CSV table of C-alpha atoms in Angstrom, one decimal:
chain,number,residue,atom,x,y,z
A,1,UNK,CA,13.0,33.9,-29.5
A,2,UNK,CA,10.5,32.4,-29.9
A,3,UNK,CA,8.6,30.8,-26.7
A,4,UNK,CA,6.0,27.5,-26.8
A,5,UNK,CA,4.7,25.0,-24.7
A,6,UNK,CA,5.4,22.3,-27.2
A,7,UNK,CA,7.6,21.9,-30.2
A,8,UNK,CA,6.8,19.5,-32.5
A,9,UNK,CA,9.6,18.7,-35.2
A,10,UNK,CA,8.0,16.5,-38.5
A,11,UNK,CA,4.9,16.8,-39.9
A,12,UNK,CA,3.9,13.7,-41.0
A,13,UNK,CA,0.7,11.6,-39.8
A,14,UNK,CA,2.5,10.8,-36.4
A,15,UNK,CA,3.5,14.7,-35.7
A,16,UNK,CA,0.9,16.3,-37.6
A,17,UNK,CA,-1.4,14.5,-35.1
A,18,UNK,CA,0.4,15.2,-32.1
A,19,UNK,CA,0.2,18.9,-32.6
A,20,UNK,CA,-3.4,18.7,-33.5
A,21,UNK,CA,-3.8,17.0,-30.3
A,22,UNK,CA,-1.6,19.0,-27.8
A,23,UNK,CA,-3.1,22.0,-29.2
A,24,UNK,CA,-6.9,20.9,-29.0
A,25,UNK,CA,-5.8,20.1,-24.8
A,26,UNK,CA,-4.4,24.1,-24.8
A,27,UNK,CA,-0.9,23.9,-25.9
A,28,UNK,CA,0.6,26.4,-27.5
A,29,UNK,CA,2.5,24.4,-30.1
A,30,UNK,CA,4.8,24.8,-33.0
A,31,UNK,CA,5.2,22.8,-36.0
A,32,UNK,CA,8.1,22.4,-38.0
A,33,UNK,CA,8.3,20.5,-41.2
A,34,UNK,CA,11.3,20.3,-43.9
A,35,UNK,CA,9.3,19.6,-46.7
A,36,UNK,CA,6.3,22.4,-48.0
A,37,UNK,CA,3.2,21.1,-46.7
A,38,UNK,CA,2.4,18.1,-43.6
A,39,UNK,CA,1.3,14.0,-45.1
A,40,UNK,CA,5.1,12.9,-44.6
A,41,UNK,CA,5.8,9.9,-47.1
A,42,UNK,CA,2.4,8.4,-47.4
A,43,UNK,CA,0.5,11.5,-47.4
A,44,UNK,CA,2.2,13.5,-49.0
A,45,UNK,CA,1.2,16.6,-51.3
A,46,UNK,CA,1.2,17.5,-54.1
A,47,UNK,CA,4.0,20.7,-55.6
A,48,UNK,CA,1.6,23.5,-55.3
A,49,UNK,CA,-0.2,24.0,-58.8
A,50,UNK,CA,0.3,20.6,-60.0
A,51,UNK,CA,-2.6,18.9,-61.3
A,52,UNK,CA,-3.0,15.1,-60.6
A,53,UNK,CA,-5.0,12.6,-62.1
A,54,UNK,CA,-7.7,11.8,-59.6
A,55,UNK,CA,-6.5,11.5,-55.9
A,56,UNK,CA,-6.7,7.6,-54.6
A,57,UNK,CA,-7.0,7.2,-50.9
A,58,UNK,CA,-3.5,8.4,-50.0
A,59,UNK,CA,-4.2,11.4,-51.8
A,60,UNK,CA,-7.8,11.7,-50.1
A,61,UNK,CA,-6.5,11.4,-46.1
A,62,UNK,CA,-3.6,13.7,-46.8
A,63,UNK,CA,-6.1,16.5,-47.4
A,64,UNK,CA,-8.4,15.8,-44.9
A,65,UNK,CA,-5.2,15.9,-42.5
A,66,UNK,CA,-3.9,19.5,-44.0
A,67,UNK,CA,-7.5,21.1,-43.8
A,68,UNK,CA,-7.8,19.6,-40.2
A,69,UNK,CA,-3.8,21.8,-39.6
A,70,UNK,CA,-5.1,25.0,-41.1
A,71,UNK,CA,-8.5,25.2,-39.1
A,72,UNK,CA,-6.3,24.6,-35.6
A,73,UNK,CA,-4.5,26.8,-33.7
A,74,UNK,CA,-1.1,25.0,-34.4
A,75,UNK,CA,1.6,27.4,-35.9
A,76,UNK,CA,3.3,25.9,-38.4
A,77,UNK,CA,6.6,26.4,-40.4
A,78,UNK,CA,7.2,24.6,-43.6
A,79,UNK,CA,10.2,24.4,-45.5
A,80,UNK,CA,12.0,24.5,-42.4
A,81,UNK,CA,15.3,22.8,-42.2
A,82,UNK,CA,16.2,21.8,-38.6
A,83,UNK,CA,19.6,21.6,-38.3
A,84,UNK,CA,20.3,21.9,-34.1
A,85,UNK,CA,17.9,20.6,-31.1
A,86,UNK,CA,19.7,21.1,-27.6
A,87,UNK,CA,18.2,21.3,-24.3
A,88,UNK,CA,18.4,24.2,-21.9
A,89,UNK,CA,20.1,24.5,-18.8
A,90,UNK,CA,16.9,25.1,-17.1
A,91,UNK,CA,15.0,22.5,-18.5
A,92,UNK,CA,13.4,22.3,-21.8
A,93,UNK,CA,14.6,22.4,-25.6
A,94,UNK,CA,15.8,24.7,-27.6
A,95,UNK,CA,15.2,24.4,-31.7
A,96,UNK,CA,16.8,26.0,-34.8
A,97,UNK,CA,16.2,26.2,-38.4
A,98,UNK,CA,16.8,27.1,-41.3
A,99,UNK,CA,14.2,28.6,-43.4
A,100,UNK,CA,13.0,30.6,-46.4
A,101,UNK,CA,12.7,33.8,-44.5
A,102,UNK,CA,16.0,33.0,-42.4
A,103,UNK,CA,16.7,31.4,-39.1
A,104,UNK,CA,14.1,30.4,-37.0
A,105,UNK,CA,14.8,29.3,-33.1
A,106,UNK,CA,12.4,27.9,-31.0
A,107,UNK,CA,12.3,27.0,-27.3
A,108,UNK,CA,9.8,24.7,-25.1
A,109,UNK,CA,9.9,22.7,-22.1
A,110,UNK,CA,8.5,20.0,-24.4
A,111,UNK,CA,9.6,18.8,-27.9
A,112,UNK,CA,7.8,15.7,-29.8
A,113,UNK,CA,10.4,13.9,-32.5
A,114,UNK,CA,8.6,12.7,-35.3
A,115,UNK,CA,11.1,12.4,-37.9
A,116,UNK,CA,9.9,9.6,-40.0
A,117,UNK,CA,12.2,6.7,-41.4
A,118,UNK,CA,15.2,6.8,-43.9
A,119,UNK,CA,15.2,3.9,-47.0
A,120,UNK,CA,17.8,1.1,-47.1
A,121,UNK,CA,19.5,0.2,-50.3
A,122,UNK,CA,21.8,-2.7,-49.6
A,123,UNK,CA,24.5,-1.4,-51.9
A,124,UNK,CA,25.4,-4.1,-55.1
A,125,UNK,CA,27.5,-2.9,-58.1
A,126,UNK,CA,26.2,-0.3,-59.7
A,127,UNK,CA,23.9,1.5,-57.6
A,128,UNK,CA,25.2,4.7,-57.9
A,129,UNK,CA,24.3,4.9,-61.3
A,130,UNK,CA,21.9,7.4,-62.8
A,131,UNK,CA,18.2,5.4,-62.9
A,132,UNK,CA,18.7,4.0,-59.4
A,133,UNK,CA,16.2,5.8,-57.0
A,134,UNK,CA,15.1,4.4,-53.9
A,135,UNK,CA,11.5,3.4,-53.4
A,136,UNK,CA,10.3,6.6,-51.3
A,137,UNK,CA,12.2,8.6,-54.1
A,138,UNK,CA,9.9,6.7,-56.7
A,139,UNK,CA,6.9,7.6,-54.3
A,140,UNK,CA,7.6,11.2,-54.2
A,141,UNK,CA,8.0,11.5,-57.6
A,142,UNK,CA,4.7,9.6,-58.6
A,143,UNK,CA,2.4,11.3,-55.5
A,144,UNK,CA,3.9,14.9,-55.6
A,145,UNK,CA,5.5,15.5,-58.7
A,146,UNK,CA,3.5,13.1,-61.4
A,147,UNK,CA,6.7,11.8,-63.0
A,148,UNK,CA,7.3,8.3,-64.1
A,149,UNK,CA,11.1,7.4,-62.5
A,150,UNK,CA,11.3,5.6,-66.2
A,151,UNK,CA,9.4,4.2,-68.8
A,152,UNK,CA,10.7,0.3,-68.3
A,153,UNK,CA,11.8,-0.2,-64.5
A,154,UNK,CA,12.3,-2.5,-61.9
A,155,UNK,CA,11.1,-2.6,-58.7
A,156,UNK,CA,13.1,-4.4,-56.1
A,157,UNK,CA,13.5,-4.5,-52.3
A,158,UNK,CA,11.1,-5.9,-49.8
A,159,UNK,CA,8.1,-5.0,-47.8
A,160,UNK,CA,4.4,-3.7,-48.9
A,161,UNK,CA,6.2,-0.6,-50.7
A,162,UNK,CA,7.2,-2.9,-53.8
A,163,UNK,CA,3.7,-3.6,-54.8
A,164,UNK,CA,2.4,0.0,-54.5
A,165,UNK,CA,4.8,1.6,-56.2
A,166,UNK,CA,4.8,-1.2,-58.8
A,167,UNK,CA,1.0,-0.6,-59.7
A,168,UNK,CA,1.3,2.9,-58.9
A,169,UNK,CA,4.1,3.1,-62.3
A,170,UNK,CA,1.5,1.1,-64.4
A,171,UNK,CA,-1.2,3.2,-63.5
A,172,UNK,CA,0.5,6.1,-64.3
A,173,UNK,CA,1.3,4.9,-67.6
A,174,UNK,CA,5.0,3.2,-67.1
A,175,UNK,CA,6.2,-0.3,-67.6
A,176,UNK,CA,7.2,-2.7,-64.6
A,177,UNK,CA,9.6,-5.1,-66.5
A,178,UNK,CA,9.8,-7.2,-63.1
A,179,UNK,CA,9.0,-7.2,-59.0
A,180,UNK,CA,11.9,-8.6,-57.7
A,181,UNK,CA,11.2,-9.2,-54.0
A,182,UNK,CA,13.7,-10.1,-51.1
A,183,UNK,CA,11.0,-12.4,-49.0
A,184,UNK,CA,10.1,-15.6,-50.4
A,185,UNK,CA,6.7,-16.8,-51.0
A,186,UNK,CA,6.6,-19.1,-48.0
A,187,UNK,CA,7.4,-15.7,-45.7
A,188,UNK,CA,4.5,-14.0,-47.4
A,189,UNK,CA,2.5,-17.2,-46.4
A,190,UNK,CA,3.3,-17.2,-42.9
A,191,UNK,CA,2.3,-13.4,-43.1
A,192,UNK,CA,-1.0,-13.7,-44.3
A,193,UNK,CA,-2.3,-14.8,-41.0
A,194,UNK,CA,-1.1,-11.3,-39.1
A,195,UNK,CA,-2.0,-9.3,-42.3
A,196,UNK,CA,-5.5,-10.5,-42.3
A,197,UNK,CA,-5.9,-8.6,-39.3
A,198,UNK,CA,-6.5,-5.3,-41.7
A,199,UNK,CA,-8.8,-6.9,-43.8
A,200,UNK,CA,-9.0,-3.2,-45.8
A,201,UNK,CA,-5.5,-3.2,-46.4
A,202,UNK,CA,-5.0,-6.6,-47.2
A,203,UNK,CA,-7.6,-6.4,-49.8
A,204,UNK,CA,-5.9,-3.2,-51.1
A,205,UNK,CA,-2.4,-4.9,-51.4
A,206,UNK,CA,-4.2,-7.8,-53.5
A,207,UNK,CA,-5.8,-5.0,-55.9
A,208,UNK,CA,-2.0,-3.7,-56.6
A,209,UNK,CA,-1.0,-7.6,-56.9
A,210,UNK,CA,-4.1,-8.5,-59.3
A,211,UNK,CA,-3.0,-4.9,-61.0
A,212,UNK,CA,0.4,-6.6,-61.3
A,213,UNK,CA,-0.4,-10.2,-62.9
A,214,UNK,CA,-2.8,-8.4,-65.4
A,215,UNK,CA,-0.3,-6.9,-66.9
A,216,UNK,CA,2.1,-10.1,-66.9
A,217,UNK,CA,4.8,-8.1,-65.1
A,218,UNK,CA,7.5,-11.2,-63.7
A,219,UNK,CA,7.7,-11.3,-59.8
A,220,UNK,CA,10.8,-13.0,-58.7
A,221,UNK,CA,10.1,-13.9,-54.9
A,222,UNK,CA,13.1,-14.6,-53.2
A,223,UNK,CA,15.3,-12.4,-55.2
A,224,UNK,CA,17.6,-9.2,-55.2
A,225,UNK,CA,19.7,-7.1,-57.2
A,226,UNK,CA,22.8,-8.7,-58.0
A,227,UNK,CA,24.0,-5.5,-60.2
A,228,UNK,CA,23.5,-2.6,-62.0
A,229,UNK,CA,24.9,-1.9,-65.6
A,230,UNK,CA,25.2,0.9,-67.4
A,231,UNK,CA,28.2,3.4,-68.5
A,232,UNK,CA,26.9,6.7,-67.9
A,233,UNK,CA,23.2,5.7,-67.3
A,234,UNK,CA,21.2,2.8,-66.3
A,235,UNK,CA,20.7,-0.1,-69.1
A,236,UNK,CA,20.5,-3.3,-67.3
A,237,UNK,CA,19.6,-5.0,-64.2
A,238,UNK,CA,21.1,-8.4,-63.1
A,239,UNK,CA,18.8,-10.2,-60.7
A,240,UNK,CA,19.6,-13.9,-58.8
A,241,UNK,CA,17.8,-16.0,-56.4
A,242,UNK,CA,18.6,-16.1,-52.6
A,243,UNK,CA,19.5,-18.4,-50.3
A,244,UNK,CA,17.6,-18.6,-46.3
A,245,UNK,CA,20.1,-16.3,-45.0
A,246,UNK,CA,19.6,-13.7,-47.5
A,247,UNK,CA,22.7,-14.2,-49.2
A,248,UNK,CA,22.9,-15.0,-53.0
A,249,UNK,CA,22.5,-18.3,-54.2
A,250,UNK,CA,24.5,-20.5,-55.9
A,251,UNK,CA,22.6,-19.8,-59.5
A,252,UNK,CA,23.3,-17.8,-62.6
A,253,UNK,CA,21.7,-14.0,-62.3
A,254,UNK,CA,18.8,-12.9,-64.7
A,255,UNK,CA,19.1,-9.5,-66.8
A,256,UNK,CA,16.3,-7.4,-67.5
A,257,UNK,CA,16.8,-3.8,-69.7
A,258,UNK,CA,15.5,-1.0,-68.0
A,259,UNK,CA,16.4,2.1,-68.0
A,260,UNK,CA,15.0,2.7,-64.4
A,261,UNK,CA,15.1,0.7,-60.7
A,262,UNK,CA,13.6,1.6,-57.4
A,263,UNK,CA,14.8,-0.3,-54.9
A,264,UNK,CA,14.1,-0.4,-51.3
A,265,UNK,CA,15.1,-2.7,-48.8
A,266,UNK,CA,13.5,-2.0,-45.6
A,267,UNK,CA,13.4,1.3,-43.3
A,268,UNK,CA,15.4,2.5,-40.5
A,269,UNK,CA,14.3,5.0,-38.0
A,270,UNK,CA,15.1,8.2,-38.2
A,271,UNK,CA,15.9,8.6,-34.5
A,272,UNK,CA,18.4,11.7,-34.6
A,273,UNK,CA,17.1,13.8,-31.8
A,274,UNK,CA,16.9,10.8,-29.4
A,275,UNK,CA,20.3,9.7,-30.1
A,276,UNK,CA,22.0,14.2,-30.7
A,277,UNK,CA,20.1,14.4,-26.7
A,278,UNK,CA,21.7,11.0,-25.7
A,279,UNK,CA,18.5,9.3,-25.0
A,280,UNK,CA,18.8,5.1,-24.0
A,281,UNK,CA,18.6,3.6,-27.5
A,282,UNK,CA,18.7,-0.3,-28.3
A,283,UNK,CA,18.7,-2.3,-30.8
A,284,UNK,CA,15.6,-4.3,-32.5
A,285,UNK,CA,16.0,-5.9,-35.8
A,286,UNK,CA,12.4,-6.2,-36.4
A,287,UNK,CA,12.1,-2.5,-35.8
A,288,UNK,CA,14.4,-1.2,-37.9
A,289,UNK,CA,17.6,-0.8,-35.9
A,290,UNK,CA,18.4,1.3,-33.2
A,291,UNK,CA,15.0,2.9,-31.6
A,292,UNK,CA,14.8,5.0,-28.7
A,293,UNK,CA,13.5,3.7,-25.0
A,294,UNK,CA,10.2,4.7,-24.8
A,295,UNK,CA,7.0,4.2,-22.6
A,296,UNK,CA,3.5,3.7,-24.0
A,297,UNK,CA,3.2,7.0,-25.1
A,298,UNK,CA,6.6,7.9,-26.2
A,299,UNK,CA,8.1,9.2,-23.5
A,300,UNK,CA,11.9,8.7,-23.5
A,301,UNK,CA,13.8,8.8,-20.3
A,302,UNK,CA,14.7,12.8,-21.0
A,303,UNK,CA,12.2,15.0,-18.8
A,304,UNK,CA,9.8,16.4,-21.8
A,305,UNK,CA,11.6,14.7,-24.9
A,306,UNK,CA,9.0,12.5,-27.2
A,307,UNK,CA,9.7,10.5,-30.2
A,308,UNK,CA,6.5,8.6,-31.7
A,309,UNK,CA,5.8,7.4,-35.4
A,310,UNK,CA,8.2,5.7,-37.6
A,311,UNK,CA,11.3,7.7,-36.2
A,312,UNK,CA,11.1,5.4,-33.0
A,313,UNK,CA,9.9,2.2,-33.8
A,314,UNK,CA,8.6,0.8,-37.4
A,315,UNK,CA,5.1,0.3,-37.5
A,316,UNK,CA,3.9,2.3,-40.4
A,317,UNK,CA,1.0,4.8,-41.0
A,318,UNK,CA,-2.4,4.0,-38.9
A,319,UNK,CA,-0.1,3.1,-35.8
A,320,UNK,CA,1.7,6.4,-36.3
A,321,UNK,CA,-1.6,8.3,-36.2
A,322,UNK,CA,-2.5,6.8,-33.0
A,323,UNK,CA,1.2,7.1,-31.4
A,324,UNK,CA,1.2,11.0,-32.1
A,325,UNK,CA,-2.3,11.8,-30.6
A,326,UNK,CA,-1.1,9.8,-27.3
A,327,UNK,CA,2.3,11.9,-27.1
A,328,UNK,CA,0.3,15.2,-28.0
A,329,UNK,CA,-2.6,14.0,-25.1
A,330,UNK,CA,0.3,12.8,-22.4
A,331,UNK,CA,2.5,16.5,-23.2
A,332,UNK,CA,-0.7,18.0,-22.4
A,333,UNK,CA,-1.5,15.9,-19.5
A,334,UNK,CA,2.4,16.3,-18.3
A,335,UNK,CA,1.4,20.2,-18.4
A,336,UNK,CA,-1.2,20.1,-15.8
A,337,UNK,CA,-4.1,20.3,-18.6
A,338,UNK,CA,-5.3,17.1,-17.7
A,339,UNK,CA,-6.0,15.2,-14.9
A,340,UNK,CA,-5.0,11.1,-14.6
A,341,UNK,CA,-8.7,10.5,-15.4
A,342,UNK,CA,-9.7,12.5,-18.0
A,343,UNK,CA,-5.9,11.5,-19.6
A,344,UNK,CA,-7.0,8.1,-19.5
A,345,UNK,CA,-9.9,8.5,-20.9
A,346,UNK,CA,-8.7,10.4,-23.6
A,347,UNK,CA,-6.1,8.2,-24.3
A,348,UNK,CA,-7.9,4.5,-24.1
A,349,UNK,CA,-8.9,4.5,-27.8
A,350,UNK,CA,-5.5,5.1,-29.1
A,351,UNK,CA,-4.0,2.4,-27.0
A,352,UNK,CA,-6.5,0.0,-28.0
A,353,UNK,CA,-5.8,0.8,-31.9
A,354,UNK,CA,-2.7,0.0,-31.4
A,355,UNK,CA,-2.8,-3.3,-29.8
A,356,UNK,CA,-5.5,-4.0,-32.7
A,357,UNK,CA,-3.0,-3.0,-35.2
A,358,UNK,CA,0.5,-4.4,-33.7
A,359,UNK,CA,0.1,-7.7,-35.5
A,360,UNK,CA,0.0,-6.2,-38.8
A,361,UNK,CA,2.6,-4.0,-37.7
A,362,UNK,CA,4.7,-6.9,-36.4
A,363,UNK,CA,4.8,-8.7,-39.7
A,364,UNK,CA,5.6,-6.1,-42.3
A,365,UNK,CA,8.6,-5.0,-39.8
A,366,UNK,CA,9.7,-8.8,-40.1
A,367,UNK,CA,9.6,-9.0,-43.8
A,368,UNK,CA,11.4,-5.3,-44.3
A,369,UNK,CA,13.9,-6.6,-41.6
A,370,UNK,CA,18.0,-6.4,-42.7
A,371,UNK,CA,19.0,-10.1,-43.1
A,372,UNK,CA,22.6,-10.4,-42.2
A,373,UNK,CA,23.3,-12.9,-45.0
A,374,UNK,CA,22.5,-10.0,-47.3
A,375,UNK,CA,25.3,-7.8,-45.9
A,376,UNK,CA,27.9,-10.7,-46.7
A,377,UNK,CA,27.1,-10.8,-50.2
A,378,UNK,CA,28.1,-7.4,-50.9
A,379,UNK,CA,31.8,-7.4,-52.7
A,380,UNK,CA,34.6,-5.8,-51.4
A,381,UNK,CA,34.8,-3.2,-54.2
A,382,UNK,CA,31.3,-1.9,-54.2
A,383,UNK,CA,30.8,1.1,-52.4
A,384,UNK,CA,28.6,1.4,-49.2
A,385,UNK,CA,29.2,5.0,-48.4
A,386,UNK,CA,28.2,7.3,-51.6
A,387,UNK,CA,29.5,10.8,-49.8
A,388,UNK,CA,33.1,9.4,-49.1
A,389,UNK,CA,33.4,6.9,-51.5
A,390,UNK,CA,34.2,4.3,-49.2
A,391,UNK,CA,33.9,1.0,-50.0
A,392,UNK,CA,33.5,-2.6,-47.9
A,393,UNK,CA,36.6,-3.5,-49.0
A,394,UNK,CA,37.4,-0.1,-46.5
A,395,UNK,CA,35.1,-1.0,-44.0
A,396,UNK,CA,37.0,-4.7,-43.5
A,397,UNK,CA,40.3,-2.8,-43.9
A,398,UNK,CA,39.8,-0.5,-41.2
A,399,UNK,CA,38.6,-3.6,-38.7
A,400,UNK,CA,42.2,-5.1,-39.7
A,401,UNK,CA,43.6,-1.9,-38.5
A,402,UNK,CA,41.5,-1.7,-34.9
A,403,UNK,CA,38.3,-0.2,-35.9
A,404,UNK,CA,36.0,-1.9,-33.5
A,405,UNK,CA,33.0,0.7,-33.3
A,406,UNK,CA,30.9,2.6,-36.0
A,407,UNK,CA,32.3,5.9,-34.7
A,408,UNK,CA,36.0,4.5,-35.1
A,409,UNK,CA,35.0,3.4,-37.9
A,410,UNK,CA,34.1,6.8,-39.1
A,411,UNK,CA,37.3,8.2,-38.1
A,412,UNK,CA,39.5,5.4,-40.0
A,413,UNK,CA,37.4,5.7,-43.3
A,414,UNK,CA,35.0,8.9,-43.3
A,415,UNK,CA,31.9,6.8,-43.8
A,416,UNK,CA,29.1,8.8,-42.4
A,417,UNK,CA,31.0,11.6,-42.3
A,418,UNK,CA,29.3,13.0,-46.1
A,419,UNK,CA,26.2,15.0,-46.0
A,420,UNK,CA,23.5,12.3,-45.2
A,421,UNK,CA,25.8,11.9,-41.8
A,422,UNK,CA,25.4,8.3,-42.0
A,423,UNK,CA,21.6,8.2,-42.7
A,424,UNK,CA,21.7,6.2,-46.4
A,425,UNK,CA,25.0,4.1,-45.2
A,426,UNK,CA,25.4,3.6,-41.5
A,427,UNK,CA,23.1,0.7,-41.0
A,428,UNK,CA,24.5,-1.4,-43.5
A,429,UNK,CA,28.2,-0.8,-42.6
A,430,UNK,CA,27.8,-1.2,-39.0
A,431,UNK,CA,26.0,-4.8,-39.6
A,432,UNK,CA,29.8,-5.1,-42.1
A,433,UNK,CA,31.6,-4.2,-38.5
A,434,UNK,CA,29.4,-6.4,-36.5
A,435,UNK,CA,29.5,-9.7,-37.9
A,436,UNK,CA,33.8,-9.2,-37.4
A,437,UNK,CA,32.8,-8.0,-33.7
A,438,UNK,CA,30.0,-10.0,-32.6
A,439,UNK,CA,26.8,-7.7,-32.1
A,440,UNK,CA,25.5,-4.7,-33.2
A,441,UNK,CA,25.2,-3.8,-29.9
A,442,UNK,CA,29.0,-3.9,-29.5
A,443,UNK,CA,29.3,-2.1,-33.0
A,444,UNK,CA,27.3,0.7,-31.4
A,445,UNK,CA,26.0,3.0,-33.4
A,446,UNK,CA,27.0,6.5,-34.8
A,447,UNK,CA,26.8,9.8,-32.1
A,448,UNK,CA,24.4,12.2,-33.0
A,449,UNK,CA,26.0,15.5,-33.7
A,450,UNK,CA,24.6,19.2,-35.2
A,451,UNK,CA,24.3,19.9,-37.9
A,452,UNK,CA,21.4,17.6,-38.2
A,453,UNK,CA,21.0,18.7,-42.0
A,454,UNK,CA,23.5,20.6,-44.2
A,455,UNK,CA,22.9,24.1,-44.1
A,456,UNK,CA,23.9,27.0,-46.4
A,457,UNK,CA,26.1,29.3,-43.7
A,458,UNK,CA,24.1,32.5,-45.6
A,459,UNK,CA,20.6,30.5,-44.6
A,460,UNK,CA,22.1,31.0,-40.7
A,461,UNK,CA,23.5,34.3,-41.2
A,462,UNK,CA,20.7,36.2,-42.9
A,463,UNK,CA,21.1,39.5,-44.3
A,464,UNK,CA,23.3,42.1,-42.9
A,465,UNK,CA,26.4,44.4,-43.5
A,466,UNK,CA,29.2,45.3,-41.8
A,467,UNK,CA,27.8,48.1,-40.5
A,468,UNK,CA,26.4,45.5,-38.5
A,469,UNK,CA,29.0,43.8,-36.8
A,470,UNK,CA,29.5,44.5,-33.7
A,471,UNK,CA,33.2,45.4,-33.2
A,472,UNK,CA,34.6,45.7,-29.6
A,473,UNK,CA,36.8,48.7,-28.3
A,474,UNK,CA,40.5,47.9,-28.2
A,475,UNK,CA,42.1,46.7,-25.6
A,476,UNK,CA,44.0,49.7,-23.6
A,477,UNK,CA,47.7,49.7,-24.3
């Protein structure tokens, strides 16, 4: 088993910056990432050998981050699927992952969980049709694979990623037939003064909006997807206006012919590691849901465990960079590589930057927060858990049968027991149950268990034959 001073799980902006900061401070750092390169969702690397058009701002920033990582002393493991994290009896953590070269086991007294966020999609009839993809999946296609999600695309959901995806599709030669935003014009206007605290990003967003307007794409504020239509693949999308609580208003839907629908209704922190290790959690709707309780440098109450980036609190890419640096510096300080004065001096700029970025991050998080009315509008026959084909009606029936908490709901229905382990359905399923039991706190959250990701058994066993199997001596008669 490889021993290190610090394990960092996740090589997005937060995790990579944590690894770089800790390594520069003298720690032996191992960075583990499921993707083929560092960068995360925002700075996702193109597939090797793929020629992309002229790099944009995100591509340039991602390439610079990867160059810094290559030049550092950080040991990296990419295409590594972490499936288990445990605390050790003597203190510290053990991480097990499946890699292309076989099983990987690591141990360290400190671990930074920078596992990013999971996209939320509020279910609607037809959302399981081929041609319906998440906004995050669309960005992977566009940034890493140079592939359009479709030729005639509806882009729907909430948050700034709507405009980013729509503009990227247009720039790549696709047609956007409509942009459907859950937020109203009034909500965007109310957020403007906070968004203006980052004028460069605001200008970038206005550039996306101008590109969309220049192509005369309909932008429907205060609307959401009512249904997706098609026999074997997506053929059309129904769009309807929303009431102030997020439920559908009493008005007929509009219909758009489309062969692709890119939809994302906000993000949920991927706080799997803190949940798995039983770190205290709290529910905050504007931060994406259940988030670990952390201090200013990302420390949880479990000694040595840090949670940073969107896997801890939904704040976006720029705050994730500074939060990652703070966690890396704090890990080095806790390991005795710097005294209190040196740590305070080294971390001051990142603390100040986070305070400056907070108003923008909070405004965006509010725009993406889950609206209770949106979940109330889900029809009884609509599938909520795609892995196990659990419908809204089955969740309501489980409540009538006595399920009062999400783990009971899982037991009654198998909701959340499929390959995604509740990452896709968990937030919405819990919201449905919370409406019956009174609050999200009462409904609770999934109990974390390994494996964190589906892993083929062959990846864990490696190469062996019968001669390698230890056979105990027969017991005496």
